[in-house]
Coordinates of C-alpha atoms in Angstrom, one line a residue:
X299 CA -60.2 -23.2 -39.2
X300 CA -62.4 -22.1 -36.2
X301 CA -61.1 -20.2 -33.8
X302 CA -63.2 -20.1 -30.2
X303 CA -62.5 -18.8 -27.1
X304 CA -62.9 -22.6 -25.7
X305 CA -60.4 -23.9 -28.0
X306 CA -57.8 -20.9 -27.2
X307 CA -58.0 -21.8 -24.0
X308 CA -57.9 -25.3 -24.2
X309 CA -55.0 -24.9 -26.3
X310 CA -52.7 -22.6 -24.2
X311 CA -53.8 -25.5 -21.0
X312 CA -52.8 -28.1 -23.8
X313 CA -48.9 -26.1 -24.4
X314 CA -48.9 -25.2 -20.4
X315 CA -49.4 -29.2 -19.4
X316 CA -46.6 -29.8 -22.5
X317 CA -44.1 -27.8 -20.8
X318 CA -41.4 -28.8 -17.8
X319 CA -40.6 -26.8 -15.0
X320 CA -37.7 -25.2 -15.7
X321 CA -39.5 -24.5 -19.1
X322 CA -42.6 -23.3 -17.0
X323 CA -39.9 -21.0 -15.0
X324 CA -38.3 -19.5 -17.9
X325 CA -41.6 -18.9 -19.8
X326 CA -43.0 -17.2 -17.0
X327 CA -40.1 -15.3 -16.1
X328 CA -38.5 -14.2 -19.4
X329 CA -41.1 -11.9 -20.4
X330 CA -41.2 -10.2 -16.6
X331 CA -37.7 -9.4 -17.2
X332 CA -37.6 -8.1 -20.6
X333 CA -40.8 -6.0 -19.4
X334 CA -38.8 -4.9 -16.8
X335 CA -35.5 -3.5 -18.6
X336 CA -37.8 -1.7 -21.0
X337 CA -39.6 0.0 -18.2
X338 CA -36.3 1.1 -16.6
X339 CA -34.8 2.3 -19.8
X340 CA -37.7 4.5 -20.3
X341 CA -36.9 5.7 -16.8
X342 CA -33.3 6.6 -17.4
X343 CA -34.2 8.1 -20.9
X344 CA -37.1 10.3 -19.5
X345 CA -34.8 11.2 -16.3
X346 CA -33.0 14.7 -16.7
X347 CA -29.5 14.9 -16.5
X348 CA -27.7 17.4 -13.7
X349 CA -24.7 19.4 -14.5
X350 CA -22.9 21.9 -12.0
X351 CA -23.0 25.1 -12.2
X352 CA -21.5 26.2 -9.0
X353 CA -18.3 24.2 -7.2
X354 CA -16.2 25.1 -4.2
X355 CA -18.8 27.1 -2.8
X356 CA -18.4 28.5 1.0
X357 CA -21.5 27.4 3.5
X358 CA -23.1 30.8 3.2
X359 CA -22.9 31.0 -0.9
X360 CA -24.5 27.9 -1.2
X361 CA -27.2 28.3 1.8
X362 CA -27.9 31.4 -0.1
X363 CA -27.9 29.9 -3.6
X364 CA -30.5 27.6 -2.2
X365 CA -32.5 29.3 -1.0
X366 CA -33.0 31.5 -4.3
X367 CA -33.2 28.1 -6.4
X368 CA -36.5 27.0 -4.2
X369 CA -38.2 30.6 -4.3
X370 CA -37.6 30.2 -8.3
X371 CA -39.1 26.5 -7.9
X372 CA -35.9 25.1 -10.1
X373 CA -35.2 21.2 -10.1
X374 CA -31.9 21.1 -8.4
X375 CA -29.3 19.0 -6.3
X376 CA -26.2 19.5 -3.7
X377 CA -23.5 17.3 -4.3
X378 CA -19.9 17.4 -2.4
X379 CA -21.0 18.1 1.1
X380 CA -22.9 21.5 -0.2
X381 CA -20.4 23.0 -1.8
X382 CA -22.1 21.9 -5.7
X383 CA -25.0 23.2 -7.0
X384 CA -26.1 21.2 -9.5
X385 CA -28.9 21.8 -11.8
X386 CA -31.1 20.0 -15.1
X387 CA -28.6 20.7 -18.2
X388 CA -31.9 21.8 -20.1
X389 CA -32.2 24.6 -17.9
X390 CA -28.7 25.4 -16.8
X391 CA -28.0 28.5 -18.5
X392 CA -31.5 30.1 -17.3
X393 CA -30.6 29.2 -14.0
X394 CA -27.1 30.5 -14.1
X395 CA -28.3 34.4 -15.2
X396 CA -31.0 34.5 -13.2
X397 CA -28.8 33.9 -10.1
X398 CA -25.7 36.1 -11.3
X399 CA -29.0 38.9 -12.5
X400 CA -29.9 38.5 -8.1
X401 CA -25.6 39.2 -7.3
X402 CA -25.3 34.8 -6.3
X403 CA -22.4 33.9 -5.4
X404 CA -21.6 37.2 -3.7
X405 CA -17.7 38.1 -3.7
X406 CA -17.4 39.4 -0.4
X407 CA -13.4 39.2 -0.7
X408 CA -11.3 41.8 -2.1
X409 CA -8.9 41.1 -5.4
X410 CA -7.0 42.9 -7.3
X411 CA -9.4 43.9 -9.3
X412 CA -11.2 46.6 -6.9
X413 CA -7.6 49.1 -7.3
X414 CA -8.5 49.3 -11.0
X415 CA -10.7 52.2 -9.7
X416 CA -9.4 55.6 -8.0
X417 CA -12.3 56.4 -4.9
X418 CA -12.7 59.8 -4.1
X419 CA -10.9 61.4 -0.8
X420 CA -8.9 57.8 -0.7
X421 CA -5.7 58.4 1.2
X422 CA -1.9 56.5 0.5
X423 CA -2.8 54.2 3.7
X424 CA -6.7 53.2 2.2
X425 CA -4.9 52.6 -1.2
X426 CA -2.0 50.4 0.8
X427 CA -4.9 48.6 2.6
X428 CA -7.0 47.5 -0.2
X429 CA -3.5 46.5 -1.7
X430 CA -2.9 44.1 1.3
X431 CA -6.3 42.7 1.3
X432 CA -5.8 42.0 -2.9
X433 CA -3.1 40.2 -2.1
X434 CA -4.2 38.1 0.4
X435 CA -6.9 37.2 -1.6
X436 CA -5.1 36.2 -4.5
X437 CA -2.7 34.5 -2.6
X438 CA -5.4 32.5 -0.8
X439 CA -7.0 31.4 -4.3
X440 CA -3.1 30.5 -5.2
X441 CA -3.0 28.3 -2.1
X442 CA -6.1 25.9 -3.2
X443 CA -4.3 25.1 -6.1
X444 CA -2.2 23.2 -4.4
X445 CA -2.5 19.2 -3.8
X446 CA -3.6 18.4 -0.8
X447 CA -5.3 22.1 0.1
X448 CA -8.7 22.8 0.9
X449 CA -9.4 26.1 2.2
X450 CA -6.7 28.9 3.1
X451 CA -6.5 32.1 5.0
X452 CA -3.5 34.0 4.1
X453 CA -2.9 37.5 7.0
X454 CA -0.1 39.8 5.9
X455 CA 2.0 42.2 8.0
X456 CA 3.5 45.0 6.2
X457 CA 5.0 47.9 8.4
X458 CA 5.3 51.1 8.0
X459 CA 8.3 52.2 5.9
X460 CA 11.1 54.1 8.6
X461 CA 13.6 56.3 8.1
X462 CA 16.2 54.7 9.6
X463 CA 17.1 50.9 9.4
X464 CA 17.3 50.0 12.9
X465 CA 14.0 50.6 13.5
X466 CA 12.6 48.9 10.1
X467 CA 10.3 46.0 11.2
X468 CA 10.5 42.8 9.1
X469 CA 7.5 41.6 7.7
X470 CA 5.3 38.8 9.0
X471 CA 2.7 36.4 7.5
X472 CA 0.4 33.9 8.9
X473 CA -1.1 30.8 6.9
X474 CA -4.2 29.0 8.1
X475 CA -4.6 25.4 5.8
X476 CA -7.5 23.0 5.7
X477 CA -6.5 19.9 4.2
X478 CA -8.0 17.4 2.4
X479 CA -8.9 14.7 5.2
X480 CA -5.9 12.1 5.9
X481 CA -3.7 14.8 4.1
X482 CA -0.3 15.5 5.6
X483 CA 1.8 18.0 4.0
X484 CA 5.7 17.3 4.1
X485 CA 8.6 19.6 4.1
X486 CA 9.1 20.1 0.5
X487 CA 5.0 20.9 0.2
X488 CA 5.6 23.4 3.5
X489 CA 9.0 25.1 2.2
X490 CA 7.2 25.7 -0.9
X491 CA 4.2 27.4 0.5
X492 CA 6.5 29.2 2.5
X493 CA 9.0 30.4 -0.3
X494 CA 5.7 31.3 -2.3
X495 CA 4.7 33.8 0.1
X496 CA 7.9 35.4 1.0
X497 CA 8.3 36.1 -3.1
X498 CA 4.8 37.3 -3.4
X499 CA 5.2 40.4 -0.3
X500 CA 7.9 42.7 -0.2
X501 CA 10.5 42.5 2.4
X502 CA 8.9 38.9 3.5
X503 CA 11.8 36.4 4.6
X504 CA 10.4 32.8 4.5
X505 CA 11.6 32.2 8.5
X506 CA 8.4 34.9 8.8
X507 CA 6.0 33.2 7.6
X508 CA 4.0 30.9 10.1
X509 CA 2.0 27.9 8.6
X510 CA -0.7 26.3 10.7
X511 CA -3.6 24.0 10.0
X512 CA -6.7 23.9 11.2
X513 CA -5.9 20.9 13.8
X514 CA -3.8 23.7 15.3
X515 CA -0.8 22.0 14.1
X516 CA 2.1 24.3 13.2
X517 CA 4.2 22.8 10.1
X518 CA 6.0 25.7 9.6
X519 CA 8.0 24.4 12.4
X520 CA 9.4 21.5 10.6
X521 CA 11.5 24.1 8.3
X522 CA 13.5 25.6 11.3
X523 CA 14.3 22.2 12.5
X524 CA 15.7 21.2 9.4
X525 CA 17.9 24.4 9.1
X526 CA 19.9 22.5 12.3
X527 CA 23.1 22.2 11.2
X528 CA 23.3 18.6 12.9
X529 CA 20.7 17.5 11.2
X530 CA 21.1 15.2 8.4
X531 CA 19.9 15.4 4.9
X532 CA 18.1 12.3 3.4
X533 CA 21.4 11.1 1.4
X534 CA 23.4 10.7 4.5
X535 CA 20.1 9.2 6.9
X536 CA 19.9 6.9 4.0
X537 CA 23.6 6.2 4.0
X538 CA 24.1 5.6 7.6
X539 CA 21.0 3.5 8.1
X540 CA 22.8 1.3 4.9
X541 CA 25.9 1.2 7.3
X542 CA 24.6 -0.1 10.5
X543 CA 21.4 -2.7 8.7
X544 CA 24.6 -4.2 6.7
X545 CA 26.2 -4.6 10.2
X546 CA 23.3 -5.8 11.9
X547 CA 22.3 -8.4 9.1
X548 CA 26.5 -9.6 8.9
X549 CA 26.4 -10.2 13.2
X550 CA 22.4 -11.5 13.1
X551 CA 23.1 -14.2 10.6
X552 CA 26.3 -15.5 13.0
X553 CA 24.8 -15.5 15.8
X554 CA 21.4 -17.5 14.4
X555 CA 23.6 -20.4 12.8
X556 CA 25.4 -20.3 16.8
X557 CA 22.7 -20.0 19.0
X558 CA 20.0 -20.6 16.9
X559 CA 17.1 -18.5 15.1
X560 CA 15.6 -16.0 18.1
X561 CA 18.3 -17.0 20.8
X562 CA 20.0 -13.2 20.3
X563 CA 19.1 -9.6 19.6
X564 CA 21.8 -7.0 17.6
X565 CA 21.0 -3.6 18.0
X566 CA 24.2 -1.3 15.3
X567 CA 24.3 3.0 16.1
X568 CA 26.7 3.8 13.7
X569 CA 28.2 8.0 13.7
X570 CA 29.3 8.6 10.2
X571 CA 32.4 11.8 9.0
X572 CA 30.2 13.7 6.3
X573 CA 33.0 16.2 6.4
X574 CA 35.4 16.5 2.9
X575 CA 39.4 16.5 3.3
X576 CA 41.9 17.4 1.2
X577 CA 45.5 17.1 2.7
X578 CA 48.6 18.2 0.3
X579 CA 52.1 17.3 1.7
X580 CA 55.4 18.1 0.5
X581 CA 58.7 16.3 1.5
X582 CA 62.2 16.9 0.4
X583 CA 65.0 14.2 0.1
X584 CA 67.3 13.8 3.4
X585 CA 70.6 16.3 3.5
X586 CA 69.9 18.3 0.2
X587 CA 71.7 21.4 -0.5
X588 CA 69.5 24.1 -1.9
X589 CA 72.6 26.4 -2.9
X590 CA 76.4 26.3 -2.1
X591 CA 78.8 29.3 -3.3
X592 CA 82.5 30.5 -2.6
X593 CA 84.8 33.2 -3.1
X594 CA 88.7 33.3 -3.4
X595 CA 90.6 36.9 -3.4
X596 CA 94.8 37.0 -4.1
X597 CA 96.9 39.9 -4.0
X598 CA 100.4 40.6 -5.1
X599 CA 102.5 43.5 -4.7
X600 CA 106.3 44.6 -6.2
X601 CA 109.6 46.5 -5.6
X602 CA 109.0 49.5 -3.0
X603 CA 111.8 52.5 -3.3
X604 CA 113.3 53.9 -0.2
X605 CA 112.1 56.8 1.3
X606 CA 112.8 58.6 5.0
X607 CA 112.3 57.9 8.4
X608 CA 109.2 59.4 8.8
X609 CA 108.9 62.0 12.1
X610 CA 110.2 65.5 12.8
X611 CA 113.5 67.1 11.2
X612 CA 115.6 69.1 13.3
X613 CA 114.3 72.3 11.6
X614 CA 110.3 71.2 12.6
X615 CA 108.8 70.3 9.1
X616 CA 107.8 67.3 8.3
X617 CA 109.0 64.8 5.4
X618 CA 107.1 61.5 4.0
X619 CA 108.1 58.4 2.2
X620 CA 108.3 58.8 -1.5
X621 CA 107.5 55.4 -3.5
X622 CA 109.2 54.8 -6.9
X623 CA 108.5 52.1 -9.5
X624 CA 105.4 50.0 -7.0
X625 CA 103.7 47.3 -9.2
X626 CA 100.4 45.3 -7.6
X627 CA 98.4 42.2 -9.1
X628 CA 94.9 41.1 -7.4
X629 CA 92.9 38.0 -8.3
X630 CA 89.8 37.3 -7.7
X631 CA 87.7 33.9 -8.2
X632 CA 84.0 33.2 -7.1
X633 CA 82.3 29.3 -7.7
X634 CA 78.3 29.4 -6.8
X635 CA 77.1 25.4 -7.1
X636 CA 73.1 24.5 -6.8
X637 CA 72.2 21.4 -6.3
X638 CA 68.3 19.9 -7.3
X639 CA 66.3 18.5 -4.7
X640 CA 64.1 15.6 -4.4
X641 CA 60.6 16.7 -3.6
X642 CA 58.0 14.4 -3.4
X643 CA 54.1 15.9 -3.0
X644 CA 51.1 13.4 -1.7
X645 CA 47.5 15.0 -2.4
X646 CA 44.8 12.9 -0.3
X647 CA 41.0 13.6 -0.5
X648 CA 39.1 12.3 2.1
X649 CA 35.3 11.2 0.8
X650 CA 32.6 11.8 3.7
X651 CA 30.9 8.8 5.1
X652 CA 33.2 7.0 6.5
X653 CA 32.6 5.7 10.4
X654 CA 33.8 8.1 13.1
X655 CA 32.6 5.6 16.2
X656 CA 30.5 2.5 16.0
X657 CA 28.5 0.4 18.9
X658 CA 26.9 -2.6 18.8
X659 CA 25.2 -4.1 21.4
X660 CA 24.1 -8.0 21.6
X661 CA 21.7 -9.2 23.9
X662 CA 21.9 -13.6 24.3
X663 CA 19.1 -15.6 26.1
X664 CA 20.5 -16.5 29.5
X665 CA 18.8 -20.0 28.8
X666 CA 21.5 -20.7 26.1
X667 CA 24.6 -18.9 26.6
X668 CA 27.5 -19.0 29.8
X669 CA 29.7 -16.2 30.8
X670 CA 32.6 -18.0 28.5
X671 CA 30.9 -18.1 25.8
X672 CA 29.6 -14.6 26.3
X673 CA 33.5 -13.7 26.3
X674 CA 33.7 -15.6 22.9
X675 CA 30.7 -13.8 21.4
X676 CA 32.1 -10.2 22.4
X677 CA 35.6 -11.7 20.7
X678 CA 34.1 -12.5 18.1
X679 CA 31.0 -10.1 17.0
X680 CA 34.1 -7.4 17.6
X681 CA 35.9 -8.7 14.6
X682 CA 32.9 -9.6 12.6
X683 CA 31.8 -5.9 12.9
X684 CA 35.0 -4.1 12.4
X685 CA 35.0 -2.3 15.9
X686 CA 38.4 -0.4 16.5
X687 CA 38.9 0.6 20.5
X688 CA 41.4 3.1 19.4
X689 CA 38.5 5.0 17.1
X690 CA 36.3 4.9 20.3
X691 CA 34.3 2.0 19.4
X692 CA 32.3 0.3 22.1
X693 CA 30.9 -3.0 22.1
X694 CA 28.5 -4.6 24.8
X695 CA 27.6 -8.0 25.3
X696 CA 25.0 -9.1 28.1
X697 CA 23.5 -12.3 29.0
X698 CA 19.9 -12.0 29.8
X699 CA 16.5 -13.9 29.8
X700 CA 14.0 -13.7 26.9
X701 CA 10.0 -13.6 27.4
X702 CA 9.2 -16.6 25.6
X703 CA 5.1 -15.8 25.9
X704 CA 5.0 -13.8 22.7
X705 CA 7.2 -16.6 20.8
X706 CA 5.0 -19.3 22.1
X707 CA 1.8 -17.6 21.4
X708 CA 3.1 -17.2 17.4
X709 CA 4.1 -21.0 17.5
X710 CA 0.4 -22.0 19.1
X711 CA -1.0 -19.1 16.0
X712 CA 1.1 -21.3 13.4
X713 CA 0.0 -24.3 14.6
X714 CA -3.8 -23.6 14.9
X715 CA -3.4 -21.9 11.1
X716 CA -1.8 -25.4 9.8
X717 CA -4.8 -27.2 11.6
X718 CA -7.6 -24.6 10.2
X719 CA -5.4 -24.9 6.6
X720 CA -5.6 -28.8 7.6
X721 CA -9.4 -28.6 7.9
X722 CA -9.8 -26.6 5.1
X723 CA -8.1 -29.0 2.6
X724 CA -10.2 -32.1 4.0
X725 CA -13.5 -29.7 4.1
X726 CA -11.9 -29.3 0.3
X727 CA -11.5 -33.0 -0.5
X728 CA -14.6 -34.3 1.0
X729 CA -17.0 -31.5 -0.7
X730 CA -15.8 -32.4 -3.9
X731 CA -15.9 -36.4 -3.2
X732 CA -19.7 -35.3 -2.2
X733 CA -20.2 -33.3 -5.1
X734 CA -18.4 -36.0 -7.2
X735 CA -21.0 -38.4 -6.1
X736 CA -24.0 -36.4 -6.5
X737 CA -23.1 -36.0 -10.2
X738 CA -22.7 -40.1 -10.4
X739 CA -26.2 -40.3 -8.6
X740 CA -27.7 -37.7 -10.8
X741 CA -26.0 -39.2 -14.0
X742 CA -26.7 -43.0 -13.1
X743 CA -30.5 -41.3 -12.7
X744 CA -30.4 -39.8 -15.7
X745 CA -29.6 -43.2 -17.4
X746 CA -31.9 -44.4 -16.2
X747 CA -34.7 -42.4 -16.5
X748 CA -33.6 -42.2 -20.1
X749 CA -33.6 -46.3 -20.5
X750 CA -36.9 -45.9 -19.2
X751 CA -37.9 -43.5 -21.9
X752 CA -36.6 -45.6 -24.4
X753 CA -38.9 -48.4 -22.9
X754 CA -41.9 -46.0 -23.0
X755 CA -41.2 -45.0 -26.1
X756 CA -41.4 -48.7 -28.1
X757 CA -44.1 -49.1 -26.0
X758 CA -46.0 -46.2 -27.0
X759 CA -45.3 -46.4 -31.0
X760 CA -42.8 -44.0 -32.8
X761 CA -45.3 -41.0 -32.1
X762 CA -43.8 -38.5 -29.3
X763 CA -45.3 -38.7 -26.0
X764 CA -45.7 -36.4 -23.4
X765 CA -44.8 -36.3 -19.7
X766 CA -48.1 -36.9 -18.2
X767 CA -48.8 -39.9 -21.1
X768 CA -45.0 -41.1 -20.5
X769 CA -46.1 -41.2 -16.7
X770 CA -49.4 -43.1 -17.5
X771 CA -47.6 -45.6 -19.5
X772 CA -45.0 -45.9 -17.1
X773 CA -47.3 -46.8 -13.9
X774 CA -49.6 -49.6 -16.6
X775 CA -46.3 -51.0 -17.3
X776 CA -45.4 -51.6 -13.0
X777 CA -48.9 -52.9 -12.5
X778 CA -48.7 -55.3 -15.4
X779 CA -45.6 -56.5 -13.6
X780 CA -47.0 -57.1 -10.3
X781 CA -49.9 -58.6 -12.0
X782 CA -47.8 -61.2 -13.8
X783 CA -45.7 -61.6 -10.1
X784 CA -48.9 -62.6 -8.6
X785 CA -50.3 -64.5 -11.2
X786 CA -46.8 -66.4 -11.2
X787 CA -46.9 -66.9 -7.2
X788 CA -51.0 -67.8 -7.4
X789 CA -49.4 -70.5 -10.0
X790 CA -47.0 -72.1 -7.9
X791 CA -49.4 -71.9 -5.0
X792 CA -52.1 -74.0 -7.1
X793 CA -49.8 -76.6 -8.1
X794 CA -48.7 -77.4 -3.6
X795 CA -52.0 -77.5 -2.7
X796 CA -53.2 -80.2 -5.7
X797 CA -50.4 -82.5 -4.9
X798 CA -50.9 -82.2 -1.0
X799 CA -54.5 -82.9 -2.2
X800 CA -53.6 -85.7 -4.0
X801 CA -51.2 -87.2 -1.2
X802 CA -54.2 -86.7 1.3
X803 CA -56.2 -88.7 -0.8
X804 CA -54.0 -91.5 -1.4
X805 CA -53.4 -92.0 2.9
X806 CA -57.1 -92.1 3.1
X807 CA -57.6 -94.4 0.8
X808 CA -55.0 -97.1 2.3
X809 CA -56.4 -96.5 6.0
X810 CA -59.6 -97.6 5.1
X811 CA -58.3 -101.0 3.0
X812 CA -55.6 -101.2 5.9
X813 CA -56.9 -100.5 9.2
X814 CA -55.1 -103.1 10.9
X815 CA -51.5 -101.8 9.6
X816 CA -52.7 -97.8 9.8
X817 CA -53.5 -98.8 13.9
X818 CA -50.3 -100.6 13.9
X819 CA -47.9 -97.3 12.6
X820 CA -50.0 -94.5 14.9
X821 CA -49.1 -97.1 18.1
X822 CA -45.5 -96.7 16.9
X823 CA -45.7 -93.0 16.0
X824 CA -47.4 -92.6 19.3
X825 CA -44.5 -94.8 21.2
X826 CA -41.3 -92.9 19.4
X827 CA -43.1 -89.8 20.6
X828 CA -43.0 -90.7 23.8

């Protein structure tokens, strides 16, 4: 076999003029492609990978750490607003000794770690100050730990220690947070922050410790508001919103299947006893004797001799009765009786939560509603919700007219979103009714074109034929049909002319052996025309 630039060439035009479109696309654009992924892949594979050597860096360690990096003419990037240093992993470690061999990042902060050393002529108040300046340090480190926290500043107060306690000051501290942006701290987050502090420093109280943020805001404040005694805790907020939405919801619903949906408005404040009772009482039956006890004495005495008159003999001495033969009995009885008493004791614990005063207040379109049945509705929504006049309860009822604009301008939103919703579906329907008959137009095409080939193709022989021949065959196939048509309408033509011919003939021939009778019919032709 011979192979020639001519017949290369003539070749690849031969498989170019073979090939359809799409094939034409594809052959073109397949081997751009695949030259194109190889390219980038090389990219990517030749491309050094950065690592960080350096995060959380402060504006003047990193402006610093930059600025040695280009005098050393390293490969390196900033990622994280600055605060990243990031370098080629190959050359990382290089990089990282050479900038801690020129003191980068410098520490400008103390820690604990300068008291490890005693400085010479250092008094008790130096030592105390580097000690305070530790401490804040590793406090503000302690701080960026936590969620949420950015940067911190941490300033301690410790007084001097006095002698007597009146004049002992109290320890202070002041906390300067930047947070993460859209960060807000709650009052678990700030209590913590606060209890961490006052455990860290001695003689620190947490209600000493001021918390602010760099928008100037001061959270600490949200701890002393919640030390007010009248302030609820999230069980009994929770409990008492439960109270008056179950209200609200029990009234709402009435008053919609009355008036309708939107004709009234129930507002529910409800003031809940969070306070714990226990009452004891003891009672005793009616009339019962606790104790009852009597005593009974007798006494009985016997025969008394006589004796003399008692008083003054004649002589002056004087002379006594003398008893002979006395006998004496004496009884005594005693009864004591106790009786048992009924005693009946009632122990009551009172839970907390229940309603100390509820008000409700119902506002009725003036549209719907009359003054009776406003006295109806205060009837009945005081039942419904349980009010009690004796507990203090208060119930209002009013009559007044609602701004329709807002409910109008939601009914005209619904009713423009069911129109666009409407559109949409028919937009829907007919896209797919057009798509649906592009695909019978394309397929009925198809078919045909195919028929066609099939035509071509017992035209052409059993040998496969190519577009351009199939196209050839196709137009010789639509000339030989006009050709036939006119052949066909040249035909018919022919055939009309030779019999007028003939008919021609045949009137010529009897005018001139009849000219007398040919005379005769024009005169009559001529006289019916007119």
């Amino acid at each position: 076999m011979e192979f020639s630039w001519a017949r290369i060439k003539e070749s690849i035009k031969t498989f170019w003029g073979n090939l359809s479109s799409p094939q034409k696309i594809i052959t073109v654009l397949a081997p751009l492609l695949v030259a194109g992924m190889l390219i980038y892949l090389i990219l990517w594979a030749g491309r050094p990978q950065y690592i960080p050597i350096f995060t959380e860096l402060s504006d003047t360690d990193a402006g610093a750490i930059r600025t040695k990096l280009q005098d050393m003419k390293a490969d390196y990037k900033l990622a994280d607003n600055g605060s990243t240093i990031m370098v080629p992993q190959q050359t990382s470690a290089d990089i990282r000794l050479q900038l801690a061999s020129a003191g980068l990042p410098q520490q400008s902060k103390f820690s604990f770690d300068n008291l490890d050393t005693m400085r010479l002529g250092e008094t008790d108040s130096d030592r105390k100050l580097r000690y305070v300046l530790g401490l804040q340090n590793e406090l503000e480190n302690t701080l960026k730990t936590l969620s949420g926290v950015e940067e911190a500043r941490v300033h301690i107060v410790m007084p001097e220690q006095s002698l007597f306690i009146e004049s002992q000051k109290a320890a202070t501290a002041a906390v300067t947070l930047k947070l993460v942006p859209h960060t807000i701290l709650v009052e678990d987050q700030v209590r913590a922050i606060a209890n961490l502090l006052s455990g860290s420093v001695e003689g620190l109280l947490p209600e000493n410790v001021t918390i602010v943020d760099t928008g100037g805001n001061v959270v600490s404040d949200m701890l002393r508001k919640s030390d007010d005694p009248e302030k609820l805790t999230v069980t009994q907020y929770q409990l008492k919103q439960t109270v008056e939405e179950d209200t609200r919801k029990s009234v709402q619903s009435m008053l919609d299947r009355v008036l309708g949906s939107g004709k009234a408005v129930v507002r529910i404040s409800a003031v809940l006893d969070f306070d714990q009772k226990k009452i004891i009482k003891q009672i005793n039956g009616p009339g019962a004797v606790v104790s009852d006890q009597s005593s009974n004495e007798t006494t009985t005495n016997g025969t008394e001799a006589a004796g003399g008159t008692p008083g003054l003999p004649a002589n002056g001495a004087p002379t006594y009765p003398v008893n002979t033969n006395v006998n004496s009995t004496s009884t005594k009885n005693t009864n004591t009786t106790n009786y048992q008493v009924d005693t009946t004791q009632e122990e009551q614990v009172i839970s907390p939560g229940s309603v100390k005063r509820l008000s409700v207040s119902v506002m009725a379109d003036a549209d719907t509603v009359t003054q009776d049945q406003l006295n109806q509705i205060k009837t009945i929504v005081a039942s419904a919700a349980g009010v009690d006049a004796a507990r203090g309860d208060d119930i209002q009822v009013e009559a007044i007219p609602f701004n329709k604009t807002d409910l109008q301008n939601d009914i005209l939103a619904m009713e423009n979103a069911r129109k666009q919703q409407q559109l949409v579906i028919f937009g829907v329907i007919g896209a797919t009714l057009l798509l649906g008959l592009i695909l019978l137009l394309v397929y009925l095409r198809r078919r045909s074109n195919k028929a066609k080939a099939a035509k071509l193709l017992e035209l052409g022989g059993s040998e496969p034929v190519s577009q351009a021949d199939a196209e050839m065959l196709l137009a010789q196939q639509i000339a030989e049909e006009e050709a036939k048509q006119k052949l066909a309408q040249k035909q018919t033509k022919s055939v009309d002319e030779i019999q007028k011919q003939k008919l021609k003939e045949a009137v010529e021939l009897y005018t001139r052996n009849n000219s007398d009778e040919a005379a005769r019919l024009m005169k009559t032709w001529l006289s019916e025309d007119k």
